[in-house]
XYZ file of C-alpha atoms in Angstrom:
763
model
C -21.409 6.876 -46.550
C -24.158 7.591 -44.217
C -26.911 6.718 -46.833
C -25.144 3.311 -47.936
C -27.102 0.457 -45.704
C -25.056 -2.086 -43.834
C -24.497 -5.545 -45.060
C -27.380 -6.933 -42.793
C -30.228 -5.911 -44.793
C -33.406 -4.399 -43.813
C -34.824 -5.393 -40.380
C -38.307 -4.991 -41.739
C -37.830 -7.625 -44.804
C -36.195 -10.024 -41.944
C -39.009 -9.617 -39.558
C -41.376 -10.262 -42.672
C -39.490 -13.812 -43.849
C -38.234 -15.160 -40.545
C -41.179 -17.639 -40.369
C -40.048 -18.870 -43.499
C -36.412 -18.380 -43.499
C -34.973 -22.101 -42.947
C -31.515 -20.604 -41.389
C -31.263 -21.879 -38.045
C -29.587 -18.788 -36.464
C -31.999 -16.443 -38.477
C -32.956 -14.697 -34.853
C -29.586 -14.505 -34.033
C -29.486 -11.775 -36.827
C -31.948 -9.626 -35.346
C -30.153 -9.073 -31.622
C -27.597 -7.030 -33.079
C -28.873 -5.623 -36.328
C -27.407 -2.346 -37.790
C -30.953 -0.616 -37.207
C -30.818 -1.165 -33.524
C -27.097 -0.612 -32.822
C -27.169 2.668 -34.158
C -30.289 3.672 -31.720
C -28.039 2.396 -28.822
C -28.215 4.680 -25.850
C -27.459 4.676 -22.517
C -30.515 3.324 -20.444
C -29.580 2.971 -17.010
C -26.229 3.531 -14.737
C -25.802 1.040 -12.124
C -23.985 2.547 -8.802
C -22.661 0.208 -6.186
C -18.792 0.327 -6.256
C -16.346 2.950 -4.721
C -13.605 2.753 -7.655
C -12.799 1.604 -11.186
C -14.555 -1.239 -12.544
C -12.260 -3.512 -14.098
C -14.617 -6.511 -15.279
C -17.851 -7.200 -15.867
C -19.525 -10.143 -16.862
C -22.968 -12.226 -17.793
C -24.297 -15.481 -16.882
C -25.450 -18.177 -19.266
C -28.781 -16.820 -19.415
C -28.295 -13.100 -19.147
C -30.379 -12.969 -16.189
C -27.281 -11.496 -14.162
C -24.389 -9.290 -14.525
C -21.314 -9.352 -12.454
C -18.996 -6.859 -11.715
C -15.279 -6.924 -10.036
C -13.710 -3.113 -8.911
C -10.898 -1.766 -7.439
C -12.395 -1.454 -4.361
C -11.930 -5.490 -4.041
C -15.954 -5.902 -4.244
C -17.716 -8.432 -6.286
C -21.225 -7.067 -6.954
C -24.211 -9.119 -8.772
C -26.585 -7.426 -10.505
C -30.276 -8.320 -11.552
C -30.472 -7.709 -15.363
C -34.289 -7.740 -15.141
C -34.490 -4.974 -12.771
C -31.094 -3.325 -13.070
C -30.690 -3.499 -9.333
C -27.455 -4.754 -6.781
C -28.444 -8.063 -5.268
C -25.456 -9.112 -3.603
C -22.213 -6.632 -2.721
C -19.129 -9.596 -1.894
C -16.387 -8.307 0.386
C -13.777 -10.893 -1.106
C -10.816 -10.470 0.779
C -8.466 -9.198 -1.716
C -5.657 -6.913 -0.606
C -5.214 -5.297 -4.352
C -7.533 -4.650 -7.588
C -9.880 -7.443 -8.801
C -9.227 -7.487 -12.755
C -11.300 -10.373 -13.488
C -14.823 -12.223 -11.971
C -16.974 -14.888 -14.050
C -19.755 -16.985 -12.831
C -18.977 -20.581 -13.073
C -21.024 -22.593 -15.585
C -23.792 -25.282 -14.671
C -23.998 -24.434 -11.085
C -27.285 -22.543 -10.878
C -25.081 -18.919 -10.837
C -24.217 -19.692 -7.109
C -20.459 -19.911 -8.003
C -18.141 -17.065 -8.754
C -14.530 -16.804 -9.184
C -12.088 -13.857 -9.078
C -8.449 -12.885 -9.991
C -6.701 -9.926 -8.556
C -3.498 -8.182 -8.422
C -2.725 -9.586 -5.286
C -2.128 -12.881 -7.565
C -4.681 -14.800 -5.856
C -7.829 -16.449 -7.065
C -11.037 -17.071 -4.752
C -13.881 -18.618 -4.921
C -17.245 -17.589 -3.754
C -20.747 -19.587 -2.736
C -23.612 -16.797 -3.300
C -25.853 -19.067 -1.720
C -24.229 -18.125 1.426
C -26.145 -14.788 0.714
C -29.383 -16.397 1.695
C -31.757 -14.452 4.145
C -28.813 -11.826 4.311
C -29.034 -8.029 3.703
C -26.783 -5.814 1.229
C -25.174 -4.653 4.276
C -23.552 -8.175 5.497
C -21.242 -9.153 2.579
C -18.509 -10.624 4.132
C -18.383 -14.046 3.487
C -15.317 -16.311 3.405
C -14.060 -17.568 -0.084
C -15.065 -21.371 -0.493
C -11.709 -21.744 -2.262
C -8.220 -19.716 -2.254
C -5.420 -20.470 -4.593
C -2.216 -18.276 -3.861
C 0.045 -20.136 -6.425
C 0.261 -17.040 -8.866
C 3.171 -15.156 -8.156
C 2.192 -11.846 -10.092
C -1.210 -10.060 -10.870
C -4.247 -12.483 -12.146
C -5.279 -10.632 -15.135
C -7.590 -12.935 -16.898
C -10.423 -16.117 -15.611
C -11.446 -18.260 -18.359
C -14.026 -20.821 -17.500
C -15.580 -23.848 -20.058
C -18.996 -24.029 -21.388
C -20.842 -27.027 -19.146
C -17.833 -27.239 -16.639
C -18.531 -26.387 -13.178
C -15.391 -27.664 -11.657
C -12.903 -26.175 -13.330
C -11.626 -22.618 -14.005
C -8.521 -21.226 -15.475
C -6.336 -18.315 -14.591
C -4.087 -15.838 -16.432
C -0.895 -14.333 -15.135
C 1.501 -12.012 -15.376
C 3.962 -14.824 -13.840
C 4.125 -16.165 -17.444
C 1.858 -18.806 -16.393
C -1.950 -20.141 -16.955
C -3.139 -22.584 -14.059
C -5.670 -24.838 -13.876
C -7.910 -24.790 -10.936
C -9.967 -28.059 -9.946
C -12.587 -27.471 -7.184
C -12.376 -31.401 -6.857
C -8.937 -31.847 -6.082
C -8.374 -28.864 -3.369
C -9.969 -25.794 -2.166
C -6.688 -24.182 -1.456
C -2.722 -23.976 -1.858
C -0.059 -22.506 0.088
C 1.340 -18.804 -0.569
C 3.967 -18.614 -3.677
C 7.485 -19.007 -2.403
C 6.644 -21.207 0.694
C 8.808 -23.909 1.369
C 5.966 -26.571 0.678
C 5.009 -25.206 -2.690
C 3.783 -28.110 -4.978
C 0.837 -26.795 -6.646
C 0.478 -28.916 -9.800
C -1.514 -26.908 -11.690
C 0.753 -25.025 -14.318
C -1.391 -26.007 -17.569
C 0.861 -23.528 -19.587
C 4.177 -22.587 -18.434
C 5.283 -19.659 -20.694
C 8.084 -18.278 -18.538
C 10.359 -18.346 -21.121
C 7.888 -17.856 -23.965
C 7.988 -13.898 -25.014
C 9.303 -13.449 -28.835
C 10.702 -9.840 -29.540
C 10.054 -10.801 -33.326
C 8.938 -13.362 -35.152
C 12.486 -14.588 -36.030
C 13.873 -14.765 -32.494
C 13.455 -17.429 -30.667
C 11.112 -17.234 -27.056
C 13.382 -16.407 -24.545
C 11.728 -14.111 -21.661
C 8.751 -14.149 -19.358
C 5.598 -13.881 -21.411
C 3.473 -12.203 -18.879
C -0.190 -13.093 -19.763
C -2.767 -10.198 -19.757
C -5.924 -12.393 -21.606
C -7.021 -16.115 -22.482
C -10.344 -17.330 -23.918
C -11.636 -20.880 -24.526
C -13.566 -21.606 -27.483
C -17.623 -22.020 -26.694
C -17.804 -24.125 -29.656
C -14.440 -26.259 -29.573
C -13.447 -26.125 -25.641
C -10.458 -27.898 -26.427
C -9.245 -24.460 -28.292
C -7.193 -22.088 -25.618
C -6.324 -18.774 -26.748
C -3.618 -16.561 -25.048
C -1.928 -13.099 -25.400
C 0.205 -11.269 -23.234
C 3.350 -9.386 -23.426
C 4.642 -9.593 -26.852
C 3.095 -9.377 -30.223
C 1.904 -12.399 -30.864
C -1.503 -14.553 -29.734
C -1.232 -18.322 -29.297
C -3.998 -20.973 -30.047
C -3.436 -23.999 -27.939
C -5.152 -27.707 -27.885
C -5.586 -28.508 -24.371
C -5.678 -32.426 -25.488
C -2.017 -31.992 -26.691
C -0.510 -30.415 -23.504
C 1.886 -32.035 -21.843
C 0.630 -33.186 -17.915
C 0.296 -30.269 -15.204
C 3.227 -29.318 -13.920
C 4.415 -27.508 -10.742
C 6.524 -23.970 -10.933
C 9.724 -25.478 -9.251
C 11.326 -25.638 -12.872
C 10.842 -23.243 -15.579
C 9.730 -25.397 -19.095
C 10.229 -24.616 -22.642
C 7.146 -22.926 -23.977
C 4.915 -26.101 -25.845
C 4.302 -25.868 -29.207
C 1.003 -24.407 -30.112
C -1.551 -25.062 -33.081
C -1.235 -21.387 -34.189
C 0.430 -17.937 -33.746
C -1.836 -14.985 -34.640
C -0.459 -11.587 -35.686
C -0.610 -8.711 -37.947
C 2.427 -8.903 -40.163
C 3.391 -5.347 -39.859
C 3.683 -6.175 -35.971
C 5.690 -9.538 -36.116
C 8.979 -8.167 -36.850
C 9.109 -4.900 -35.016
C 11.319 -6.422 -32.149
C 9.295 -3.416 -29.583
C 9.150 -4.378 -26.297
C 6.279 -2.215 -25.238
C 4.223 -3.821 -27.767
C 1.517 -5.883 -25.916
C -1.658 -7.481 -26.427
C -4.879 -6.417 -23.884
C -7.323 -8.838 -25.174
C -8.144 -11.555 -26.855
C -11.023 -13.961 -27.722
C -13.077 -16.103 -30.030
C -15.993 -15.173 -32.116
C -19.004 -16.991 -31.003
C -18.858 -19.569 -33.636
C -15.268 -20.098 -32.922
C -14.048 -19.656 -36.392
C -12.359 -16.373 -35.627
C -10.132 -14.452 -32.922
C -10.114 -10.826 -31.832
C -6.837 -9.300 -30.741
C -6.711 -5.427 -29.091
C -2.932 -4.427 -28.658
C -1.553 -2.016 -26.075
C -0.784 1.308 -28.611
C -1.865 -0.077 -31.465
C -5.624 -0.958 -33.665
C -7.744 -4.260 -32.964
C -7.483 -6.851 -35.531
C -9.376 -10.019 -36.595
C -8.175 -12.979 -37.865
C -9.217 -16.690 -38.962
C -8.885 -19.324 -36.588
C -7.641 -21.684 -39.676
C -8.295 -24.847 -37.640
C -8.733 -27.107 -40.713
C -6.477 -25.183 -43.427
C -9.093 -22.923 -44.620
C -8.823 -19.349 -46.075
C -6.414 -17.895 -43.579
C -3.690 -15.847 -44.552
C -0.162 -17.231 -43.505
C 3.205 -15.872 -43.488
C 6.528 -16.526 -42.089
C 9.979 -14.765 -41.364
C 10.813 -12.352 -44.015
C 7.512 -12.149 -45.560
C 6.966 -8.693 -44.573
C 10.399 -7.549 -46.004
C 9.511 -9.419 -49.559
C 6.644 -7.668 -50.148
C 8.856 -4.212 -49.462
C 11.423 -5.003 -51.665
C 11.006 -4.698 -55.620
C 11.076 -7.535 -57.994
C 9.981 -7.642 -61.561
C 8.027 -10.915 -60.586
C 5.868 -10.959 -57.451
C 6.453 -13.938 -55.364
C 2.887 -14.807 -54.996
C 2.319 -14.108 -51.119
C -1.502 -14.099 -50.340
C -2.165 -10.950 -48.340
C -5.855 -11.330 -49.305
C -8.249 -14.253 -48.843
C -8.762 -15.979 -52.284
C -11.711 -15.123 -54.719
C -13.898 -17.939 -55.156
C -15.907 -17.937 -58.206
C -19.418 -19.063 -57.618
C -21.406 -16.766 -60.306
C -21.690 -19.405 -62.845
C -23.704 -21.793 -60.445
C -25.781 -19.592 -59.038
C -28.420 -17.104 -60.729
C -29.894 -15.119 -58.009
C -26.006 -14.440 -56.779
C -25.095 -13.274 -60.468
C -28.408 -11.151 -60.146
C -27.316 -9.674 -56.680
C -23.807 -8.784 -58.058
C -24.994 -7.090 -61.060
C -26.819 -4.923 -58.679
C -23.880 -4.492 -56.247
C -21.836 -3.495 -59.159
C -23.106 -0.345 -59.973
C -23.106 0.388 -56.122
C -19.404 -0.465 -56.289
C -18.392 1.890 -59.335
C -20.552 4.794 -57.077
C -18.339 4.063 -54.014
C -14.931 4.264 -56.169
C -16.092 7.715 -57.775
C -16.705 8.767 -54.041
C -13.381 7.423 -53.151
C -11.546 9.244 -56.286
C -13.784 12.143 -55.557
C -12.274 12.825 -52.054
C -8.488 11.790 -53.342
C -8.830 14.565 -55.840
C -10.689 17.409 -54.291
C -8.702 17.567 -50.773
C -11.145 15.932 -48.867
C -10.624 14.191 -45.564
C -9.303 10.833 -46.491
C -11.789 8.985 -43.880
C -14.992 8.643 -46.028
C -13.112 7.845 -49.284
C -11.183 5.292 -47.318
C -14.543 3.715 -45.573
C -15.845 3.584 -49.419
C -13.321 1.645 -50.638
C -13.210 -0.784 -47.705
C -16.942 -1.499 -48.652
C -15.868 -2.146 -52.491
C -13.175 -4.270 -51.175
C -14.171 -6.031 -48.031
C -17.911 -6.192 -49.109
C -18.184 -7.067 -52.433
C -14.801 -8.326 -53.583
C -16.090 -11.361 -55.433
C -18.775 -9.265 -57.484
C -15.992 -6.950 -58.914
C -13.709 -7.691 -61.798
C -9.937 -7.190 -61.906
C -9.594 -3.731 -63.020
C -12.134 -2.486 -60.762
C -10.479 -3.952 -58.003
C -6.967 -2.463 -59.130
C -8.384 1.118 -59.289
C -9.736 0.953 -55.688
C -6.733 -0.680 -54.183
C -4.725 2.327 -55.763
C -6.974 4.921 -54.713
C -7.158 3.119 -51.252
C -3.488 3.195 -51.099
C -3.392 6.993 -51.926
C -6.115 7.827 -49.615
C -4.431 5.921 -46.547
C -1.064 7.681 -47.274
C -2.887 10.942 -47.242
C -4.542 10.311 -43.750
C -1.253 9.252 -42.199
C -2.897 7.182 -39.003
C -0.632 4.755 -37.370
C -0.064 1.946 -39.747
C -1.367 3.586 -42.598
C 1.452 3.777 -44.651
C 1.963 -0.100 -43.703
C -1.691 -0.869 -44.811
C -1.097 1.254 -48.347
C 1.893 -1.291 -49.221
C -0.420 -4.188 -49.019
C -2.635 -2.514 -51.269
C -0.039 -1.632 -53.703
C 1.250 -5.138 -53.409
C -2.073 -6.452 -54.049
C -2.535 -4.033 -57.084
C 0.670 -5.344 -58.511
C -0.194 -8.733 -58.268
C -3.226 -7.647 -60.648
C -1.154 -5.425 -63.169
C 2.675 -5.380 -62.758
C 3.143 -2.837 -64.769
C 0.867 -0.200 -62.931
C 2.442 3.054 -62.681
C 0.297 4.214 -59.287
C 0.856 0.817 -57.816
C 4.681 1.534 -57.829
C 4.220 5.163 -57.421
C 2.560 4.778 -53.962
C 4.616 1.921 -52.859
C 7.297 3.880 -53.230
C 5.730 6.900 -50.791
C 4.307 4.341 -48.613
C 8.054 3.356 -47.911
C 9.525 6.795 -47.960
C 6.874 7.459 -44.962
C 8.471 4.269 -42.935
C 12.085 6.118 -43.720
C 13.011 2.929 -45.829
C 14.508 5.092 -48.522
C 16.666 2.336 -50.383
C 13.841 0.226 -50.848
C 11.452 3.770 -51.999
C 13.893 4.307 -54.273
C 13.966 0.798 -56.320
C 9.787 1.323 -56.897
C 10.453 5.259 -57.602
C 12.973 3.982 -60.522
C 10.073 1.369 -61.714
C 7.829 3.938 -61.644
C 9.982 6.310 -63.699
C 10.658 3.661 -66.100
C 7.052 3.419 -66.729
C 6.374 6.727 -67.344
C 9.718 8.278 -68.592
C 7.983 11.687 -69.384
C 6.439 12.494 -65.894
C 9.373 15.051 -64.689
C 7.466 14.895 -61.375
C 8.868 10.881 -60.715
C 12.376 12.301 -62.156
C 12.174 14.814 -59.096
C 11.226 11.922 -56.689
C 14.151 10.091 -57.303
C 16.701 12.646 -56.641
C 14.937 13.710 -53.473
C 15.359 9.976 -52.389
C 18.349 9.735 -53.527
C 19.351 12.782 -51.217
C 17.761 11.457 -48.455
C 19.903 7.891 -48.588
C 22.862 9.984 -48.951
C 21.887 12.309 -45.914
C 20.910 9.184 -44.089
C 24.592 8.161 -44.835
C 26.297 11.058 -43.605
C 24.603 10.919 -40.352
C 25.555 7.523 -39.953
C 29.313 7.998 -40.504
C 28.964 11.227 -38.260
C 27.655 8.927 -35.375
C 30.121 6.115 -35.759
C 33.083 9.023 -35.890
C 31.537 10.233 -32.471
C 30.859 7.321 -31.008
C 34.501 6.690 -29.871
C 34.615 10.048 -27.922
C 31.449 10.176 -26.607
C 31.345 6.553 -25.381
C 31.329 5.962 -21.323
C 32.699 3.167 -19.051
C 30.137 0.826 -18.724
C 30.861 0.369 -15.013
C 28.554 2.746 -12.813
C 26.963 4.369 -15.953
C 23.620 6.369 -14.875
C 21.134 5.819 -17.919
C 17.695 8.449 -18.565
C 14.767 7.034 -17.615
C 13.990 6.642 -21.297
C 17.278 4.813 -22.189
C 15.559 1.796 -20.013
C 12.233 2.251 -20.357
C 11.323 3.437 -23.696
C 14.814 2.474 -25.601
C 12.865 0.325 -27.882
C 10.463 3.495 -28.957
C 12.787 5.947 -29.389
C 12.326 6.603 -32.740
C 9.509 4.114 -33.893
C 6.483 6.118 -32.863
C 8.207 9.292 -34.062
C 8.783 8.193 -37.547
C 5.861 5.803 -37.399
C 7.688 2.443 -37.705
C 10.782 3.936 -39.193
C 14.620 3.135 -38.281
C 14.937 1.192 -34.411
C 17.080 2.899 -32.291
C 20.066 0.571 -31.745
C 19.517 0.363 -28.207
C 16.616 -2.164 -29.114
C 18.958 -4.677 -29.674
C 19.781 -5.282 -26.089
C 17.510 -6.716 -23.398
C 17.467 -4.581 -20.380
C 15.577 -7.159 -18.352
C 18.729 -8.721 -18.510
C 21.537 -6.069 -18.491
C 19.971 -3.893 -15.647
C 19.758 -3.700 -11.670
C 17.233 -0.797 -10.908
C 16.936 0.764 -7.136
C 14.193 3.210 -6.838
C 13.563 5.843 -4.326
C 10.292 7.521 -4.276
C 7.712 8.983 -2.137
C 4.325 8.713 -2.964
C 1.735 11.275 -1.555
C -1.185 10.346 0.311
C -4.745 11.207 -0.629
C -4.121 15.156 -1.647
C -1.825 13.791 -4.218
C -4.905 11.890 -5.770
C -6.396 13.055 -9.335
C -9.055 11.614 -11.096
C -7.428 12.260 -14.356
C -3.929 11.623 -13.414
C -1.670 9.063 -15.512
C 1.582 9.799 -13.523
C 3.116 9.063 -10.287
C 2.507 11.866 -8.059
C 5.899 12.754 -5.887
C 9.735 12.324 -7.143
C 11.206 9.365 -8.222
C 14.694 8.695 -8.617
C 16.361 5.801 -10.817
C 20.086 4.540 -11.146
C 20.785 2.092 -13.241
C 23.694 -0.270 -12.793
C 25.059 -2.476 -15.435
C 25.199 -6.479 -14.364
C 28.516 -8.056 -14.976
C 28.496 -11.057 -16.941
C 28.387 -13.155 -14.116
C 24.785 -11.944 -12.773
C 23.320 -12.539 -16.242
C 21.086 -15.444 -15.200
C 18.275 -14.800 -13.240
C 16.546 -17.054 -10.309
C 13.575 -17.156 -9.593
C 11.612 -16.721 -6.020
C 11.947 -21.199 -5.962
C 15.464 -21.060 -6.529
C 15.382 -22.626 -10.179
C 17.234 -20.850 -12.958
C 15.821 -18.674 -15.065
C 16.597 -20.655 -18.109
C 14.316 -23.513 -19.539
C 15.661 -27.379 -18.522
C 15.788 -28.025 -22.350
C 17.965 -24.889 -22.784
C 21.188 -27.217 -23.613
C 19.476 -29.005 -25.840
C 17.770 -25.917 -27.509
C 21.177 -24.324 -27.609
C 22.608 -27.157 -30.500
C 19.357 -27.025 -32.419
C 18.362 -24.182 -34.894
C 15.758 -21.931 -33.953
C 12.667 -22.497 -36.542
C 10.401 -19.522 -36.688
C 6.634 -20.458 -36.793
C 4.237 -19.809 -39.510
C 1.845 -17.081 -38.362
C -1.868 -16.148 -39.374
C -2.114 -12.753 -40.644
C -5.095 -9.957 -40.247
C -8.278 -10.084 -42.664
C -9.390 -6.795 -41.034
C -8.478 -3.819 -38.752
C -10.695 -1.864 -36.465
C -9.407 1.864 -36.128
C -10.408 4.999 -34.254
C -10.071 4.321 -30.384
C -7.084 4.747 -28.452
C -5.465 1.961 -26.294
C -2.619 2.914 -24.600
C -4.012 3.885 -20.747
C -4.649 0.617 -19.757
C -3.507 -3.070 -20.436
C -7.061 -4.551 -19.434
C -8.886 -2.962 -22.688
C -11.050 -5.177 -24.406
C -12.312 -5.879 -28.039
C -15.483 -7.676 -28.287
C -17.997 -9.445 -30.968
C -21.398 -8.219 -30.172
C -24.444 -10.222 -30.613
C -24.772 -14.176 -31.350
C -23.433 -14.148 -34.646
C -20.797 -11.675 -33.672
C -21.406 -9.085 -36.714
C -20.255 -6.337 -34.892
C -17.058 -5.661 -33.079
C -16.713 -3.014 -30.078
C -13.541 -1.572 -28.218
C -13.431 1.004 -25.295
C -11.179 3.961 -25.940
C -8.774 6.194 -23.779
C -11.082 8.763 -24.593
C -13.788 7.953 -22.296
C -15.621 6.449 -25.427
C -16.447 3.020 -26.692
C -16.830 2.101 -30.897
C -18.525 -0.159 -32.623
C -17.751 -1.192 -36.265
C -19.262 -3.618 -38.599
C -17.257 -6.871 -38.545
C -16.872 -7.319 -42.419
C -15.909 -3.978 -43.916
C -14.353 -2.193 -40.871
C -16.664 0.560 -41.017
C -17.949 2.532 -38.269
C -21.282 2.328 -37.034
C -21.364 3.745 -33.639
C -19.166 6.179 -31.497
C -20.662 6.274 -27.619
C -19.472 8.737 -24.812
C -19.492 5.919 -21.590
C -16.856 7.143 -18.817
C -15.540 10.288 -17.747
C -11.951 8.755 -18.826
C -11.318 5.622 -20.343
C -13.743 2.785 -21.222
C -11.791 -0.774 -20.503
C -14.944 -3.289 -20.438
C -17.598 -3.989 -23.343
C -19.871 -6.936 -22.628
C -22.896 -8.302 -25.165
C -25.773 -9.677 -23.396
C -25.958 -13.308 -24.378
C -29.465 -13.081 -26.495
C -30.813 -9.257 -26.308
C -29.833 -5.888 -27.870
C -28.020 -4.681 -24.551
C -24.630 -3.826 -23.986
C -22.788 -3.165 -20.243
C -19.776 -0.883 -20.540
C -17.407 0.313 -17.360
C -14.075 1.620 -17.026
C -12.523 4.588 -14.717
C -15.649 5.720 -13.648
C -17.334 3.696 -10.401
C -20.326 2.948 -12.332
C -21.194 0.594 -14.837
C -23.615 1.438 -17.906
C -26.613 -0.323 -19.527
C -27.077 0.426 -23.147
C -30.332 -0.510 -25.191
C -31.395 0.914 -28.547
C -33.713 3.100 -27.099
C -32.885 6.251 -28.809
C -35.973 7.733 -31.116
C -33.649 7.825 -34.339
C -30.499 6.143 -35.407
C -27.071 8.175 -34.848
C -23.410 7.452 -35.480
C -22.629 9.252 -32.186
C -24.242 8.913 -28.706
C -23.899 10.380 -25.290
C -24.341 9.410 -21.627
C -23.589 10.228 -18.272
C -20.657 11.589 -18.883
C -21.939 14.129 -21.223
C -23.108 14.760 -24.810
C -20.683 13.734 -27.442
C -18.850 15.576 -29.775
C -20.731 15.558 -33.708
C -17.477 15.604 -34.995
C -16.590 11.718 -35.177
C -13.253 12.559 -36.984
C -12.225 15.241 -34.068
C -12.182 12.517 -31.944
C -10.644 10.022 -34.020
C -7.901 12.301 -35.054
C -7.107 13.110 -31.542
C -6.712 9.151 -30.531
C -4.749 8.559 -33.452
C -1.975 11.569 -32.089
C -2.408 9.746 -29.044
C -1.283 6.316 -30.422
C 1.373 7.805 -32.153
C 2.975 10.209 -29.737
C 6.053 9.238 -27.950
C 4.998 7.525 -24.439
C 8.134 8.521 -22.751
C 5.988 10.823 -20.186
C 4.281 8.036 -18.840
C 5.137 5.879 -16.292
C 2.973 2.487 -16.178
C 2.375 0.334 -13.391
C 3.244 -2.740 -14.934
C 6.910 -1.090 -15.504
C 7.245 -0.462 -11.788
C 5.668 -4.023 -10.844
C 8.335 -5.251 -12.952
C 10.839 -3.580 -11.060
C 9.510 -5.047 -7.678
C 8.155 -1.499 -6.888
C 5.597 -3.286 -4.205
C 6.430 -1.294 -0.876
C 6.717 2.338 0.194
C 7.193 3.452 3.527
C 4.418 6.059 3.098
C 1.376 3.852 1.555
C 0.243 1.903 -1.213
C 0.388 2.704 -5.224
C -3.417 3.286 -5.419
C -2.879 7.024 -6.284
C -2.385 5.556 -10.203
C -3.889 2.253 -10.197
C -6.804 3.412 -11.803
C -5.317 5.061 -14.696
C -2.277 2.477 -15.512
C -3.722 -0.911 -14.916
């Protein structure tokens, strides 16, 4: 695939024709052209922070870069000189997770949100005449109304008066500088800040079929730059939500929990919508530059692209049960769309017809590359990329039979590669192949194999029998059918044995001491090991409402710090006592019930699951499990490329249309969390666990797919790096104790000090 060009064409042709090109965004195409992206290398390392850099953001002109760190400082940098201009001692008492320039204020107002649940506003004009060492200024505004960490801030283009903050307390608040510059701390007797725009304290869903019940701990939010009334949020479940601010109820206070307001759209890949895994959550959501697409980054998962579909366009929709339908054998398919419709415009455009005819030969060559990869035992990665190029880059220009062939080959390669959720992607391909040819032997065979990998043996048997009927003389299929029947029999036997042994092994509920994994990772006991296979029966219970936790721990001093540690140093003893039924209802800090005010009415109305917008592309290769502030971003004013940080210290760039990896760069000694593209130039800023910010420019002498930096040279074997990341994604996470989990169980104070030994690694 190295020799195949990307879809943005030749940069030389674009430069020659840009003066005669009538497209209004022709110069935008040159900002992040593939020939420039492949030359990206580290140009500068900005030093000025003392700890992890959790947030970076450009101003609208691209002349300034702002950063926020665990050292509780905000730094402002000059783009032209790459020098530190201001370093603000913010007064935050915990890690800064987000910081922004306030629009239309001549870049004088900056805002920050932190782990101390505070939002602070600063006026840089107060630095006039001061030196860098004189960095303590009083905030112009201080908002203390959140009760948990503030993870993301949003601003509206052209609005200098308002900033929005998303917090893990389940609320998104609107702070209007014209209405007040401060508010009392959360929980105070006079706490009446009527600034809650979204109350999602009863908004989290364990699966699509379940009604929202628990607190949706917000991790990210974004406001569309093209339609600023649209607001996107993501948090502690699998669903991103799109709201129209014009349709939301008036601002409220936190005294009474409200039912979540209706949203315009839900976004979630279909295969993640019915898992019910409490650990699955979003770390970042963002709009594309034109506002037509959204990008979602999941913890323990991949990055996904979706259409906004605000006017009923091409986005693929599904509802509860559709994920099960595509895995169930029916002689006639139900017509569910798993790929965008193919528009036939060839008859009216002669020039396009000629381009498609040229591309058809290229597609046949790519399919042959993929077939050879499958038959010759090569690594499936490049064969999958070849199929992606055909199916995502030339779908409208190929016939049904070539599309069917490519779908079947890609399904087989995905099943061979076995990266996380590859089996789910193979099921999609087999379903689409069956829609083209309902009697396709390979589509039924590979569907059976995919279902076997997911431990769905009964469904796999149906497709295996169908494949056997399509090719009765195939002895391999007869053997396959018998093997699946043996799996089913073994599973039934194991289930019966567990049922018989259950009574003898059961313990009294009162005073039972559960293991840490029983409580923390009950939802992942089997999911990661079998890659989305049968879930543990313990997942059906919600430990937030069933357990009380007492922690006894000791946190060592500086001698216990380890730059590579993802664990809490010291001993941690956990004893969990089951609550009685009378203690099931929670009460918040202000004394109000944990249930929404309209719960009595909702209990009488059957819950109607929402329609959800499905993925149209996924981006794989990186790893996102160690921090919950990891970003995925659109690069350039056209957003033709996608970038994400990774837990292996690298950051990755993919072509948006095809998902093809274009660049892998080593940007940190531990983890890259933030990736922000310059508004106009081919320049990218990254940050992470290191205390420095890296500036990347297309300064390499030759284009390459890998690039090193201050952290050292990168491996030339991109497959080795990506395979390692996939193993981390699929690994059982029982060894890791996240900072967020400790926060959930109120581990706020220790007699021997703060939680800083592991804050960097587990944000």
